[in-house]
PDB file of C-alpha atoms in Angstrom:
ATOM      1  CA  MET A   1       6.018  -4.698 -15.055  1.00  0.00           C
ATOM      2  CA  ASP A   2       9.581  -3.583 -13.427  1.00  0.00           C
ATOM      3  CA  ASN A   3      10.959  -0.915 -13.934  1.00  0.00           C
ATOM      4  CA  ILE A   4      14.434  -0.045 -12.404  1.00  0.00           C
ATOM      5  CA  GLU A   5      15.770   3.798 -13.787  1.00  0.00           C
ATOM      6  CA  ASN A   6      17.703   6.696 -12.948  1.00  0.00           C
ATOM      7  CA  ARG A   7      16.677   7.331  -9.001  1.00  0.00           C
ATOM      8  CA  GLN A   8      13.202   5.538  -9.754  1.00  0.00           C
ATOM      9  CA  LEU A   9      12.097   2.195  -8.725  1.00  0.00           C
ATOM     10  CA  ARG A  10       8.609   1.787 -10.727  1.00  0.00           C
ATOM     11  CA  GLN A  11       5.924  -0.802 -10.909  1.00  0.00           C
ATOM     12  CA  THR A  12       2.575  -1.133 -12.847  1.00  0.00           C
ATOM     13  CA  ARG A  13      -0.173  -3.878 -12.449  1.00  0.00           C
ATOM     14  CA  THR A  14      -3.663  -3.999 -13.181  1.00  0.00           C
ATOM     15  CA  PHE A  15      -5.817  -5.553 -11.029  1.00  0.00           C
ATOM     16  CA  LYS A  16      -9.043  -7.723 -11.262  1.00  0.00           C
ATOM     17  CA  VAL A  17     -10.933  -4.913  -8.605  1.00  0.00           C
ATOM     18  CA  PRO A  18     -12.993  -1.976  -8.955  1.00  0.00           C
ATOM     19  CA  ILE A  19     -11.223   1.563  -7.725  1.00  0.00           C
ATOM     20  CA  ASP A  20     -13.666   1.607  -4.357  1.00  0.00           C
ATOM     21  CA  LEU A  21     -12.133  -1.560  -2.707  1.00  0.00           C
ATOM     22  CA  MET A  22      -8.775  -0.916  -4.386  1.00  0.00           C
ATOM     23  CA  TRP A  23      -8.710   2.858  -2.200  1.00  0.00           C
ATOM     24  CA  GLU A  24     -10.075   1.234   0.796  1.00  0.00           C
ATOM     25  CA  VAL A  25      -7.520  -1.586   1.105  1.00  0.00           C
ATOM     26  CA  TRP A  26      -4.505   1.320   0.804  1.00  0.00           C
ATOM     27  CA  THR A  27      -5.757   3.788   2.483  1.00  0.00           C
ATOM     28  CA  GLN A  28      -7.204   1.899   6.035  1.00  0.00           C
ATOM     29  CA  PRO A  29      -4.586   0.807   8.231  1.00  0.00           C
ATOM     30  CA  GLU A  30      -6.901  -2.351   9.110  1.00  0.00           C
ATOM     31  CA  HIS A  31      -6.748  -2.963   5.476  1.00  0.00           C
ATOM     32  CA  ILE A  32      -3.062  -2.382   4.408  1.00  0.00           C
ATOM     33  CA  MET A  33      -1.425  -3.214   7.499  1.00  0.00           C
ATOM     34  CA  GLN A  34      -2.600  -6.865   6.058  1.00  0.00           C
ATOM     35  CA  TRP A  35      -0.539  -6.935   2.689  1.00  0.00           C
ATOM     36  CA  TRP A  36       1.999  -3.961   2.904  1.00  0.00           C
ATOM     37  CA  GLY A  37       5.639  -4.999   2.780  1.00  0.00           C
ATOM     38  CA  PRO A  38       7.535  -7.946   1.096  1.00  0.00           C
ATOM     39  CA  THR A  39       6.987 -11.685   1.664  1.00  0.00           C
ATOM     40  CA  GLY A  40       7.703 -12.390   5.102  1.00  0.00           C
ATOM     41  CA  PHE A  41       7.003  -9.112   6.457  1.00  0.00           C
ATOM     42  CA  THR A  42       3.851  -8.484   8.810  1.00  0.00           C
ATOM     43  CA  ASN A  43       2.818  -4.738  10.597  1.00  0.00           C
ATOM     44  CA  THR A  44       2.034  -3.013  13.160  1.00  0.00           C
ATOM     45  CA  ASN A  45       0.293   0.290  12.554  1.00  0.00           C
ATOM     46  CA  LYS A  46       1.135   2.965  15.455  1.00  0.00           C
ATOM     47  CA  LEU A  47      -0.691   6.345  13.503  1.00  0.00           C
ATOM     48  CA  MET A  48      -2.139   6.299   9.926  1.00  0.00           C
ATOM     49  CA  ASP A  49      -3.405   9.882   9.688  1.00  0.00           C
ATOM     50  CA  PHE A  50      -4.598   9.832   6.192  1.00  0.00           C
ATOM     51  CA  ARG A  51      -4.579  12.961   5.144  1.00  0.00           C
ATOM     52  CA  GLU A  52      -2.442  15.717   3.045  1.00  0.00           C
ATOM     53  CA  GLY A  53       0.255  16.241   6.494  1.00  0.00           C
ATOM     54  CA  GLY A  54      -0.481  13.464   7.881  1.00  0.00           C
ATOM     55  CA  GLU A  55       1.801  11.224   9.757  1.00  0.00           C
ATOM     56  CA  TRP A  56       2.434   7.431   8.884  1.00  0.00           C
ATOM     57  CA  LEU A  57       3.952   5.381  11.614  1.00  0.00           C
ATOM     58  CA  PHE A  58       4.272   1.956  12.061  1.00  0.00           C
ATOM     59  CA  THR A  59       6.810  -1.347  12.228  1.00  0.00           C
ATOM     60  CA  MET A  60       7.820  -3.686   9.786  1.00  0.00           C
ATOM     61  CA  HIS A  61       8.052  -6.977  11.591  1.00  0.00           C
ATOM     62  CA  GLY A  62      10.460  -8.757   9.260  1.00  0.00           C
ATOM     63  CA  PRO A  63      10.938 -12.925   8.825  1.00  0.00           C
ATOM     64  CA  ASP A  64      14.422 -12.765  10.596  1.00  0.00           C
ATOM     65  CA  GLY A  65      12.751 -11.374  13.515  1.00  0.00           C
ATOM     66  CA  LYS A  66      14.051  -7.980  13.690  1.00  0.00           C
ATOM     67  CA  ASP A  67      11.572  -4.867  13.426  1.00  0.00           C
ATOM     68  CA  TYR A  68      11.923  -1.684  10.882  1.00  0.00           C
ATOM     69  CA  ALA A  69      10.401   1.095  11.827  1.00  0.00           C
ATOM     70  CA  ASN A  70       8.594   2.862   9.508  1.00  0.00           C
ATOM     71  CA  ARG A  71       7.615   7.069   9.429  1.00  0.00           C
ATOM     72  CA  SER A  72       6.048   8.793   6.387  1.00  0.00           C
ATOM     73  CA  LEU A  73       4.392  11.787   5.538  1.00  0.00           C
ATOM     74  CA  PHE A  74       0.831  12.319   3.086  1.00  0.00           C
ATOM     75  CA  LYS A  75       2.112  14.826   1.129  1.00  0.00           C
ATOM     76  CA  GLU A  76      -1.057  14.507  -1.431  1.00  0.00           C
ATOM     77  CA  ILE A  77      -3.598  12.671  -1.607  1.00  0.00           C
ATOM     78  CA  VAL A  78      -6.510  12.768  -4.371  1.00  0.00           C
ATOM     79  CA  PRO A  79      -8.991  10.740  -3.488  1.00  0.00           C
ATOM     80  CA  LYS A  80      -9.030   7.712  -6.098  1.00  0.00           C
ATOM     81  CA  GLU A  81      -6.110   9.350  -8.109  1.00  0.00           C
ATOM     82  CA  LYS A  82      -3.202   9.563  -6.450  1.00  0.00           C
ATOM     83  CA  ILE A  83      -1.462   9.014  -3.155  1.00  0.00           C
ATOM     84  CA  VAL A  84       2.193  10.407  -2.604  1.00  0.00           C
ATOM     85  CA  PHE A  85       4.183   9.724   0.815  1.00  0.00           C
ATOM     86  CA  GLU A  86       7.878  10.820   2.083  1.00  0.00           C
ATOM     87  CA  HIS A  87       9.257   8.020   3.581  1.00  0.00           C
ATOM     88  CA  PHE A  88      12.046   8.852   5.687  1.00  0.00           C
ATOM     89  CA  GLY A  89      15.098   6.490   6.621  1.00  0.00           C
ATOM     90  CA  PRO A  90      15.777   6.088   4.167  1.00  0.00           C
ATOM     91  CA  HIS A  91      14.654   8.931   2.364  1.00  0.00           C
ATOM     92  CA  PHE A  92      12.616   8.850  -1.002  1.00  0.00           C
ATOM     93  CA  ILE A  93       8.969   9.853  -2.482  1.00  0.00           C
ATOM     94  CA  THR A  94       6.319   7.424  -3.240  1.00  0.00           C
ATOM     95  CA  THR A  95       3.660   7.965  -5.684  1.00  0.00           C
ATOM     96  CA  VAL A  96       1.186   5.981  -6.033  1.00  0.00           C
ATOM     97  CA  LEU A  97      -1.523   6.494  -9.216  1.00  0.00           C
ATOM     98  CA  PHE A  98      -4.932   4.530  -9.564  1.00  0.00           C
ATOM     99  CA  ILE A  99      -6.572   4.187 -12.686  1.00  0.00           C
ATOM    100  CA  SER A 100      -9.743   2.925 -12.982  1.00  0.00           C
ATOM    101  CA  GLN A 101     -10.068   0.445 -15.881  1.00  0.00           C
ATOM    102  CA  GLY A 102     -14.323  -0.228 -15.528  1.00  0.00           C
ATOM    103  CA  ASP A 103     -14.091  -3.011 -13.200  1.00  0.00           C
ATOM    104  CA  GLU A 104     -10.238  -3.197 -13.287  1.00  0.00           C
ATOM    105  CA  THR A 105      -7.991  -0.849 -11.570  1.00  0.00           C
ATOM    106  CA  LEU A 106      -4.212  -0.158 -13.029  1.00  0.00           C
ATOM    107  CA  ILE A 107      -1.865   0.604 -10.111  1.00  0.00           C
ATOM    108  CA  ASP A 108       0.977   2.782 -10.805  1.00  0.00           C
ATOM    109  CA  TRP A 109       3.662   2.632  -8.103  1.00  0.00           C
ATOM    110  CA  THR A 110       7.038   4.888  -8.039  1.00  0.00           C
ATOM    111  CA  VAL A 111       9.518   5.175  -5.546  1.00  0.00           C
ATOM    112  CA  GLU A 112      11.992   8.420  -6.058  1.00  0.00           C
ATOM    113  CA  LEU A 113      15.393   8.055  -4.071  1.00  0.00           C
ATOM    114  CA  ASP A 114      17.548  10.713  -3.317  1.00  0.00           C
ATOM    115  CA  SER A 115      20.336   9.487  -5.830  1.00  0.00           C
ATOM    116  CA  GLU A 116      20.807   6.599  -8.073  1.00  0.00           C
ATOM    117  CA  GLU A 117      23.621   5.576  -5.509  1.00  0.00           C
ATOM    118  CA  ILE A 118      21.299   5.198  -3.116  1.00  0.00           C
ATOM    119  CA  LEU A 119      18.848   3.120  -5.242  1.00  0.00           C
ATOM    120  CA  LYS A 120      22.031   1.098  -6.263  1.00  0.00           C
ATOM    121  CA  THR A 121      22.453   0.193  -2.584  1.00  0.00           C
ATOM    122  CA  LEU A 122      19.279  -0.792  -1.715  1.00  0.00           C
ATOM    123  CA  VAL A 123      18.957  -2.672  -4.536  1.00  0.00           C
ATOM    124  CA  ARG A 124      21.852  -5.165  -4.042  1.00  0.00           C
ATOM    125  CA  GLU A 125      21.938  -4.949  -0.520  1.00  0.00           C
ATOM    126  CA  VAL A 126      17.899  -5.492   0.348  1.00  0.00           C
ATOM    127  CA  ASN A 127      16.377  -6.213  -3.143  1.00  0.00           C
ATOM    128  CA  ALA A 128      14.654  -3.290  -3.536  1.00  0.00           C
ATOM    129  CA  ALA A 129      13.009  -4.200  -6.289  1.00  0.00           C
ATOM    130  CA  GLU A 130      12.239  -7.601  -5.445  1.00  0.00           C
ATOM    131  CA  GLY A 131      10.345  -6.386  -2.586  1.00  0.00           C
ATOM    132  CA  GLN A 132       8.092  -3.809  -4.593  1.00  0.00           C
ATOM    133  CA  LYS A 133       6.939  -6.773  -6.633  1.00  0.00           C
ATOM    134  CA  GLN A 134       6.145  -9.035  -3.525  1.00  0.00           C
ATOM    135  CA  ASN A 135       4.545  -6.586  -1.921  1.00  0.00           C
ATOM    136  CA  LEU A 136       1.449  -6.116  -4.986  1.00  0.00           C
ATOM    137  CA  ASP A 137       1.761  -9.811  -5.192  1.00  0.00           C
ATOM    138  CA  LYS A 138       0.497  -9.983  -1.202  1.00  0.00           C
ATOM    139  CA  LEU A 139      -2.251  -7.049  -2.463  1.00  0.00           C
ATOM    140  CA  GLU A 140      -3.253  -9.358  -5.048  1.00  0.00           C
ATOM    141  CA  GLN A 141      -3.792 -11.956  -2.375  1.00  0.00           C
ATOM    142  CA  TYR A 142      -5.224  -9.952   0.125  1.00  0.00           C
ATOM    143  CA  LEU A 143      -7.708  -8.434  -2.545  1.00  0.00           C
ATOM    144  CA  LEU A 144      -8.440 -12.071  -3.689  1.00  0.00           C
ATOM    145  CA  LYS A 145      -9.370 -12.847  -0.031  1.00  0.00           C
ATOM    146  CA  ARG A 146     -11.748  -9.715   0.153  1.00  0.00           C
ATOM    147  CA  GLN A 147     -13.657 -10.399  -3.668  1.00  0.00           C
ATOM    148  CA  THR A 148     -14.019 -14.304  -1.659  1.00  0.00           C
ATOM    149  CA  LYS A 149     -15.930 -12.870   2.011  1.00  0.00           C
TER     150      LYS A 149
END
């Protein structure tokens, strides 16, 4: 399910994996760098200091050959429940909730921008809502590969 409202992009999806595996692929750079970003993007991790106040620096490599530097700070981490980080350029706050449902995990992912205008611009210019959905699609594919190993 996706939702664009006020200053927020929001996606929810249930994955057929337990919370332990879901948490692992979100919090360890060797995993998240394999699936993060829209379709066609790859990543190079520079630093992922996964703790409250820690910095996350990486470069997304677009299918167009352009590189996109990313910088975020982890604001709140509740193990196996919540990750909140602040992204710079463009500025937004991401909140990801992890809800264990037995052998499945629900992800509730909200990106809140500084204004409705910035959100509209990102949706119009880079199709941000679709990019967020594609990110979850890539996560789902990565999890399928991990489960078959």
